[in-house]
PDB file of C-alpha atoms in Angstrom:
ATOM      1  CA  ALA A 720      10.305  35.104  22.229  1.00 60.00           C
ATOM      2  CA  GLY A 721      12.249  36.693  19.310  1.00 71.00           C
ATOM      3  CA  LEU A 722      14.518  33.546  18.986  1.00 71.00           C
ATOM      4  CA  GLU A 723      15.325  31.764  15.842  1.00 83.00           C
ATOM      5  CA  PRO A 724      13.952  28.129  15.939  1.00 87.00           C
ATOM      6  CA  MET A 725      16.641  25.726  16.894  1.00 91.00           C
ATOM      7  CA  ALA A 726      14.838  22.632  15.650  1.00 93.00           C
ATOM      8  CA  PRO A 727      12.089  23.798  13.253  1.00 91.00           C
ATOM      9  CA  ASP A 728      11.559  20.281  11.891  1.00 94.00           C
ATOM     10  CA  LEU A 729      11.210  18.657  15.294  1.00 96.00           C
ATOM     11  CA  LYS A 730       7.660  17.430  15.308  1.00 97.00           C
ATOM     12  CA  SER A 731       7.748  13.822  16.559  1.00 98.00           C
ATOM     13  CA  VAL A 732       9.514  11.535  18.977  1.00 97.00           C
ATOM     14  CA  THR A 733      10.911   9.818  15.857  1.00 95.00           C
ATOM     15  CA  ASP A 734      12.740  13.065  14.935  1.00 97.00           C
ATOM     16  CA  LEU A 735      14.728  13.085  18.271  1.00 97.00           C
ATOM     17  CA  PRO A 736      17.759  11.092  17.260  1.00 97.00           C
ATOM     18  CA  LYS A 737      18.898  13.616  14.646  1.00 96.00           C
ATOM     19  CA  TYR A 738      18.585  16.442  17.283  1.00 97.00           C
ATOM     20  CA  LYS A 739      20.631  14.681  20.046  1.00 97.00           C
ATOM     21  CA  ALA A 740      23.330  17.282  19.724  1.00 97.00           C
ATOM     22  CA  LEU A 741      20.847  20.060  20.399  1.00 97.00           C
ATOM     23  CA  PHE A 742      19.851  18.385  23.679  1.00 97.00           C
ATOM     24  CA  LYS A 743      23.423  17.396  24.606  1.00 97.00           C
ATOM     25  CA  ASP A 744      24.049  15.632  27.867  1.00 98.00           C
ATOM     26  CA  ASP A 745      26.867  17.609  29.522  1.00 95.00           C
ATOM     27  CA  GLU A 746      28.042  14.385  31.232  1.00 97.00           C
ATOM     28  CA  ASP A 747      28.118  12.383  28.014  1.00 97.00           C
ATOM     29  CA  PRO A 748      28.405  14.805  25.075  1.00 97.00           C
ATOM     30  CA  ALA A 749      27.912  12.048  22.525  1.00 97.00           C
ATOM     31  CA  MET A 750      24.371  11.569  23.787  1.00 98.00           C
ATOM     32  CA  GLY A 751      21.300  13.788  24.093  1.00 98.00           C
ATOM     33  CA  ARG A 752      19.692  14.114  27.534  1.00 98.00           C
ATOM     34  CA  PHE A 753      16.096  13.166  28.154  1.00 98.00           C
ATOM     35  CA  TYR A 754      14.633  14.375  31.438  1.00 98.00           C
ATOM     36  CA  ASN A 755      12.548  11.525  32.739  1.00 98.00           C
ATOM     37  CA  CYS A 756      10.361  11.525  35.919  1.00 98.00           C
ATOM     38  CA  PRO A 757      12.247  10.716  39.230  1.00 98.00           C
ATOM     39  CA  THR A 758      13.037   7.054  39.786  1.00 96.00           C
ATOM     40  CA  GLY A 759      10.202   5.109  41.238  1.00 96.00           C
ATOM     41  CA  TRP A 760       7.480   7.164  39.813  1.00 97.00           C
ATOM     42  CA  SER A 761       4.963   5.457  37.492  1.00 96.00           C
ATOM     43  CA  CYS A 762       5.715   7.866  34.625  1.00 97.00           C
ATOM     44  CA  GLU A 763       9.405   7.071  34.976  1.00 98.00           C
ATOM     45  CA  ALA A 764       8.820   3.388  34.385  1.00 98.00           C
ATOM     46  CA  ASP A 765       6.486   4.153  31.456  1.00 97.00           C
ATOM     47  CA  ASN A 766       9.141   6.445  29.877  1.00 98.00           C
ATOM     48  CA  ASN A 767      11.799   3.778  30.262  1.00 98.00           C
ATOM     49  CA  GLN A 768       9.650   1.636  27.979  1.00 98.00           C
ATOM     50  CA  ARG A 769       8.973   4.497  25.564  1.00 98.00           C
ATOM     51  CA  LEU A 770      12.717   5.142  25.066  1.00 98.00           C
ATOM     52  CA  LYS A 771      13.013   1.480  23.959  1.00 98.00           C
ATOM     53  CA  ALA A 772       9.877   1.652  21.802  1.00 98.00           C
ATOM     54  CA  TYR A 773      10.907   4.762  20.081  1.00 97.00           C
ATOM     55  CA  GLY A 774      14.544   3.613  19.519  1.00 97.00           C
ATOM     56  CA  LEU A 775      15.985   6.444  21.604  1.00 98.00           C
ATOM     57  CA  SER A 776      18.111   4.452  24.036  1.00 97.00           C
ATOM     58  CA  ALA A 777      21.139   4.591  21.677  1.00 97.00           C
ATOM     59  CA  SER A 778      21.012   8.384  21.366  1.00 98.00           C
ATOM     60  CA  TYR A 779      19.660   9.761  24.692  1.00 98.00           C
ATOM     61  CA  THR A 780      20.669   9.438  28.253  1.00 98.00           C
ATOM     62  CA  ASN A 781      17.725   8.496  30.399  1.00 98.00           C
ATOM     63  CA  PHE A 782      18.286  11.157  33.066  1.00 98.00           C
ATOM     64  CA  ARG A 783      16.210  10.885  36.230  1.00 98.00           C
ATOM     65  CA  PRO A 784      16.231  13.812  38.582  1.00 97.00           C
ATOM     66  CA  GLY A 785      16.257  12.893  42.226  1.00 96.00           C
ATOM     67  CA  THR A 786      12.907  14.593  43.026  1.00 97.00           C
ATOM     68  CA  GLY A 787      10.008  16.266  41.356  1.00 97.00           C
ATOM     69  CA  ALA A 788      11.336  19.596  42.597  1.00 97.00           C
ATOM     70  CA  ALA A 789      14.664  18.886  40.828  1.00 98.00           C
ATOM     71  CA  LEU A 790      12.817  18.177  37.608  1.00 98.00           C
ATOM     72  CA  ASP A 791      10.879  21.421  37.838  1.00 97.00           C
ATOM     73  CA  SER A 792      14.061  23.296  38.552  1.00 97.00           C
ATOM     74  CA  ALA A 793      15.830  21.896  35.495  1.00 98.00           C
ATOM     75  CA  ILE A 794      12.832  22.736  33.256  1.00 98.00           C
ATOM     76  CA  THR A 795      12.510  26.173  34.783  1.00 97.00           C
ATOM     77  CA  SER A 796      16.171  26.899  34.407  1.00 97.00           C
ATOM     78  CA  ALA A 797      16.256  25.903  30.730  1.00 97.00           C
ATOM     79  CA  PHE A 798      13.265  28.077  29.888  1.00 96.00           C
ATOM     80  CA  GLN A 799      14.623  31.066  31.836  1.00 95.00           C
ATOM     81  CA  ARG A 800      18.004  30.692  30.058  1.00 95.00           C
ATOM     82  CA  ARG A 801      16.246  30.046  26.684  1.00 93.00           C
ATOM     83  CA  GLN A 802      18.034  26.667  26.389  1.00 95.00           C
ATOM     84  CA  PRO A 803      16.636  23.652  24.595  1.00 96.00           C
ATOM     85  CA  ILE A 804      15.374  20.788  26.781  1.00 97.00           C
ATOM     86  CA  VAL A 805      13.416  17.526  26.100  1.00 98.00           C
ATOM     87  CA  PHE A 806      11.443  16.296  29.111  1.00 98.00           C
ATOM     88  CA  ALA A 807       8.447  14.263  30.159  1.00 97.00           C
ATOM     89  CA  TYR A 808       5.660  15.957  32.054  1.00 97.00           C
ATOM     90  CA  TRP A 809       1.929  15.758  32.822  1.00 94.00           C
ATOM     91  CA  ALA A 810      -1.007  18.067  32.833  1.00 92.00           C
ATOM     92  CA  PRO A 811      -2.648  19.883  34.532  1.00 92.00           C
ATOM     93  CA  SER A 812       0.421  21.301  36.129  1.00 95.00           C
ATOM     94  CA  SER A 813       1.966  24.623  37.092  1.00 95.00           C
ATOM     95  CA  ILE A 814       5.002  23.990  34.883  1.00 97.00           C
ATOM     96  CA  LEU A 815       2.920  23.774  31.705  1.00 96.00           C
ATOM     97  CA  GLY A 816       0.942  26.801  32.927  1.00 96.00           C
ATOM     98  CA  LYS A 817       4.135  28.875  33.195  1.00 96.00           C
ATOM     99  CA  PHE A 818       6.026  27.764  30.114  1.00 95.00           C
ATOM    100  CA  LYS A 819       4.997  27.221  26.496  1.00 92.00           C
ATOM    101  CA  ALA A 820       6.196  23.695  25.964  1.00 94.00           C
ATOM    102  CA  ILE A 821       5.555  21.831  22.686  1.00 94.00           C
ATOM    103  CA  ARG A 822       4.240  18.283  22.892  1.00 95.00           C
ATOM    104  CA  LEU A 823       5.953  15.971  20.463  1.00 97.00           C
ATOM    105  CA  GLU A 824       3.811  13.624  18.407  1.00 98.00           C
ATOM    106  CA  GLU A 825       3.821   9.956  19.287  1.00 97.00           C
ATOM    107  CA  PRO A 826       1.821   6.984  18.317  1.00 97.00           C
ATOM    108  CA  ALA A 827      -1.779   7.123  19.355  1.00 97.00           C
ATOM    109  CA  TRP A 828      -2.868   5.154  22.419  1.00 97.00           C
ATOM    110  CA  THR A 829      -3.787   1.469  21.787  1.00 97.00           C
ATOM    111  CA  GLU A 830      -4.689  -0.972  24.454  1.00 97.00           C
ATOM    112  CA  LYS A 831      -2.269  -3.558  22.961  1.00 98.00           C
ATOM    113  CA  CYS A 832       0.782  -1.247  22.968  1.00 98.00           C
ATOM    114  CA  TRP A 833      -0.080   0.378  26.243  1.00 98.00           C
ATOM    115  CA  LYS A 834       0.190  -2.909  27.918  1.00 98.00           C
ATOM    116  CA  THR A 835       3.881  -3.070  26.791  1.00 98.00           C
ATOM    117  CA  ILE A 836       4.520   0.416  28.161  1.00 98.00           C
ATOM    118  CA  HIS A 837       2.614   0.679  31.427  1.00 97.00           C
ATOM    119  CA  ALA A 838       3.644  -1.610  34.335  1.00 95.00           C
ATOM    120  CA  SER A 839       5.800  -3.651  31.875  1.00 97.00           C
ATOM    121  CA  LYS A 840       9.421  -4.403  31.334  1.00 96.00           C
ATOM    122  CA  VAL A 841       9.226  -6.356  27.986  1.00 98.00           C
ATOM    123  CA  ASP A 842      12.251  -5.849  25.756  1.00 97.00           C
ATOM    124  CA  ASP A 843      10.255  -5.047  22.627  1.00 97.00           C
ATOM    125  CA  PRO A 844       7.470  -2.585  23.573  1.00 98.00           C
ATOM    126  CA  CYS A 845       5.503  -0.815  20.905  1.00 98.00           C
ATOM    127  CA  GLY A 846       4.887   2.934  21.055  1.00 97.00           C
ATOM    128  CA  SER A 847       1.723   4.367  22.700  1.00 97.00           C
ATOM    129  CA  ALA A 848       0.629   7.715  24.090  1.00 96.00           C
ATOM    130  CA  SER A 849      -0.809   7.630  27.563  1.00 95.00           C
ATOM    131  CA  PRO A 850      -4.530   7.152  27.701  1.00 94.00           C
ATOM    132  CA  ALA A 851      -6.649  10.248  28.570  1.00 87.00           C
ATOM    133  CA  THR A 852      -7.455  10.428  32.320  1.00 82.00           C
ATOM    134  CA  THR A 853     -11.169  10.590  32.977  1.00 77.00           C
ATOM    135  CA  LEU A 854     -12.044  12.805  35.950  1.00 77.00           C
ATOM    136  CA  THR A 855     -15.353  12.248  37.631  1.00 82.00           C
ATOM    137  CA  THR A 856     -17.547  14.389  39.989  1.00 83.00           C
ATOM    138  CA  GLU A 857     -19.308  12.300  42.579  1.00 87.00           C
ATOM    139  CA  ILE A 858     -22.248  13.428  44.748  1.00 88.00           C
ATOM    140  CA  SER A 859     -24.535  11.576  47.102  1.00 91.00           C
ATOM    141  CA  GLY A 860     -27.816  10.253  45.880  1.00 91.00           C
ATOM    142  CA  GLU A 861     -29.654  12.206  48.603  1.00 93.00           C
ATOM    143  CA  PHE A 862     -28.182  15.440  47.419  1.00 91.00           C
ATOM    144  CA  ALA A 863     -28.922  14.636  43.710  1.00 90.00           C
ATOM    145  CA  LYS A 864     -32.620  14.058  44.504  1.00 92.00           C
ATOM    146  CA  SER A 865     -32.771  17.219  46.724  1.00 94.00           C
ATOM    147  CA  ASP A 866     -31.336  19.697  44.167  1.00 91.00           C
ATOM    148  CA  PRO A 867     -31.464  18.451  40.545  1.00 90.00           C
ATOM    149  CA  ALA A 868     -30.717  21.973  39.165  1.00 88.00           C
ATOM    150  CA  ILE A 869     -27.312  21.915  40.825  1.00 89.00           C
ATOM    151  CA  VAL A 870     -26.668  18.404  39.563  1.00 91.00           C
ATOM    152  CA  ALA A 871     -27.502  19.618  36.069  1.00 90.00           C
ATOM    153  CA  LEU A 872     -25.104  22.507  36.344  1.00 91.00           C
ATOM    154  CA  VAL A 873     -22.249  20.363  37.652  1.00 90.00           C
ATOM    155  CA  ALA A 874     -22.780  17.957  34.755  1.00 90.00           C
ATOM    156  CA  LYS A 875     -22.085  20.816  32.278  1.00 92.00           C
ATOM    157  CA  VAL A 876     -18.899  22.223  33.907  1.00 91.00           C
ATOM    158  CA  SER A 877     -15.926  21.618  31.764  1.00 90.00           C
ATOM    159  CA  LEU A 878     -12.706  23.529  31.762  1.00 91.00           C
ATOM    160  CA  PRO A 879     -10.007  23.719  29.072  1.00 92.00           C
ATOM    161  CA  LEU A 880      -6.802  22.018  30.126  1.00 92.00           C
ATOM    162  CA  HIS A 881      -4.760  25.163  29.272  1.00 93.00           C
ATOM    163  CA  ASP A 882      -6.854  27.268  31.515  1.00 94.00           C
ATOM    164  CA  VAL A 883      -6.410  24.834  34.414  1.00 94.00           C
ATOM    165  CA  ASN A 884      -2.620  24.770  33.880  1.00 95.00           C
ATOM    166  CA  VAL A 885      -2.513  28.655  34.023  1.00 94.00           C
ATOM    167  CA  ALA A 886      -4.664  28.764  37.159  1.00 95.00           C
ATOM    168  CA  ILE A 887      -2.478  26.260  38.958  1.00 95.00           C
ATOM    169  CA  ALA A 888       0.625  28.221  37.951  1.00 95.00           C
ATOM    170  CA  ASP A 889      -0.985  31.428  39.268  1.00 93.00           C
ATOM    171  CA  MET A 890      -1.863  29.778  42.532  1.00 95.00           C
ATOM    172  CA  ALA A 891       1.564  28.389  42.916  1.00 93.00           C
ATOM    173  CA  ASP A 892       3.470  31.621  42.070  1.00 92.00           C
ATOM    174  CA  LYS A 893       1.207  34.143  43.910  1.00 93.00           C
ATOM    175  CA  LYS A 894       0.121  31.811  46.720  1.00 94.00           C
ATOM    176  CA  THR A 895      -3.533  32.694  45.604  1.00 94.00           C
ATOM    177  CA  PRO A 896      -6.242  30.765  47.514  1.00 95.00           C
ATOM    178  CA  ALA A 897      -8.250  28.423  45.394  1.00 94.00           C
ATOM    179  CA  ALA A 898     -11.498  30.304  46.042  1.00 95.00           C
ATOM    180  CA  ASP A 899      -9.910  33.587  44.892  1.00 96.00           C
ATOM    181  CA  GLU A 900      -8.426  32.057  41.794  1.00 96.00           C
ATOM    182  CA  ALA A 901     -11.811  30.568  40.929  1.00 95.00           C
ATOM    183  CA  LEU A 902     -13.495  33.931  41.326  1.00 95.00           C
ATOM    184  CA  MET A 903     -10.943  35.629  39.119  1.00 95.00           C
ATOM    185  CA  TYR A 904     -11.419  32.889  36.442  1.00 95.00           C
ATOM    186  CA  LEU A 905     -15.144  33.285  36.476  1.00 96.00           C
ATOM    187  CA  ARG A 906     -14.774  37.039  35.958  1.00 96.00           C
ATOM    188  CA  ARG A 907     -12.255  36.599  33.086  1.00 94.00           C
ATOM    189  CA  HIS A 908     -14.236  33.873  31.247  1.00 94.00           C
ATOM    190  CA  PRO A 909     -17.948  34.610  31.231  1.00 95.00           C
ATOM    191  CA  GLU A 910     -18.145  32.725  27.917  1.00 95.00           C
ATOM    192  CA  MET A 911     -17.533  29.585  29.859  1.00 94.00           C
ATOM    193  CA  TRP A 912     -20.120  29.694  32.651  1.00 95.00           C
ATOM    194  CA  LYS A 913     -22.768  31.338  30.301  1.00 95.00           C
ATOM    195  CA  SER A 914     -22.814  28.052  28.438  1.00 94.00           C
ATOM    196  CA  TRP A 915     -23.579  26.232  31.724  1.00 94.00           C
ATOM    197  CA  LEU A 916     -26.505  28.368  32.905  1.00 94.00           C
ATOM    198  CA  PRO A 917     -29.862  29.361  31.535  1.00 92.00           C
ATOM    199  CA  PRO A 918     -29.913  32.994  30.405  1.00 93.00           C
ATOM    200  CA  GLN A 919     -31.934  34.329  33.423  1.00 94.00           C
ATOM    201  CA  GLN A 920     -29.637  32.610  35.956  1.00 93.00           C
ATOM    202  CA  ALA A 921     -26.563  33.710  34.021  1.00 94.00           C
ATOM    203  CA  ALA A 922     -27.666  37.320  34.248  1.00 95.00           C
ATOM    204  CA  ARG A 923     -28.036  37.123  38.008  1.00 95.00           C
ATOM    205  CA  PHE A 924     -24.714  35.281  38.373  1.00 95.00           C
ATOM    206  CA  GLU A 925     -22.940  37.922  36.238  1.00 95.00           C
ATOM    207  CA  ALA A 926     -24.312  40.645  38.528  1.00 95.00           C
ATOM    208  CA  SER A 927     -23.093  38.847  41.556  1.00 95.00           C
ATOM    209  CA  LEU A 928     -19.599  38.863  40.184  1.00 94.00           C
ATOM    210  CA  LYS A 929     -19.293  42.623  39.957  1.00 87.00           C
TER     211      LYS A 929
END
C-alpha cells in the first residue's frame, strides 16, 4: 500500500508486548488494545485463555466489542484509515476476503494445551492454535448408489481458503447471489475444476461456461 512497515519484526504472539504502544488503547494509553470476539462467543472465551497463556494480560486490554458488527466495523475502520490493529478472527469470512491481514504465529495445536484453552478457565493455560475445522459433504446412500460419477466428483472438490474468503466478501459487498458467484468463480478458475473432471467431461463443461 506504499506504507513503511510499522512493525517489521512482528511475527509471533510472543512479540506483541514490545509493540503495545503501536496498538495503544485510547482508554488506557499504557496498554495495547486487543480486539477479542464479543462477550459470550466461544472464540471470546478461547482468547481470554490465550491472553493468559501468551503472557499478554499485563500489556493488552482485552477489548470485547458489543456485537460481531461492531468488531467488523472496528477492523474495517482501521484498514481504511491505515491504522494498526491487532484482532482475533476466523476464516472463511468476508473480512479476511476484503483486507490483507497477517496471521501471527502461535504454538501449534496440541490436544493437551487445547484442553486448557477451549471451554476452560484454568489459571495456567498453555498456548495452542485452534484445531483445523473439518468440513464434510453428506449425501444419501440411495443417491450415492444411483450416480457414482457425481459422488466421485464431489469427493474431489476442494477450494483454497483465500478464494472462499474473497467470494464471501464479493457476495457481501455486491449482494451477489451464491449461484452467480459460483459461476463467476468457475469461469475465473478453470485450473480448479479441470483437476476434478476427466478431460472429455472438462471440455464439455468449459464449453457450457461460455
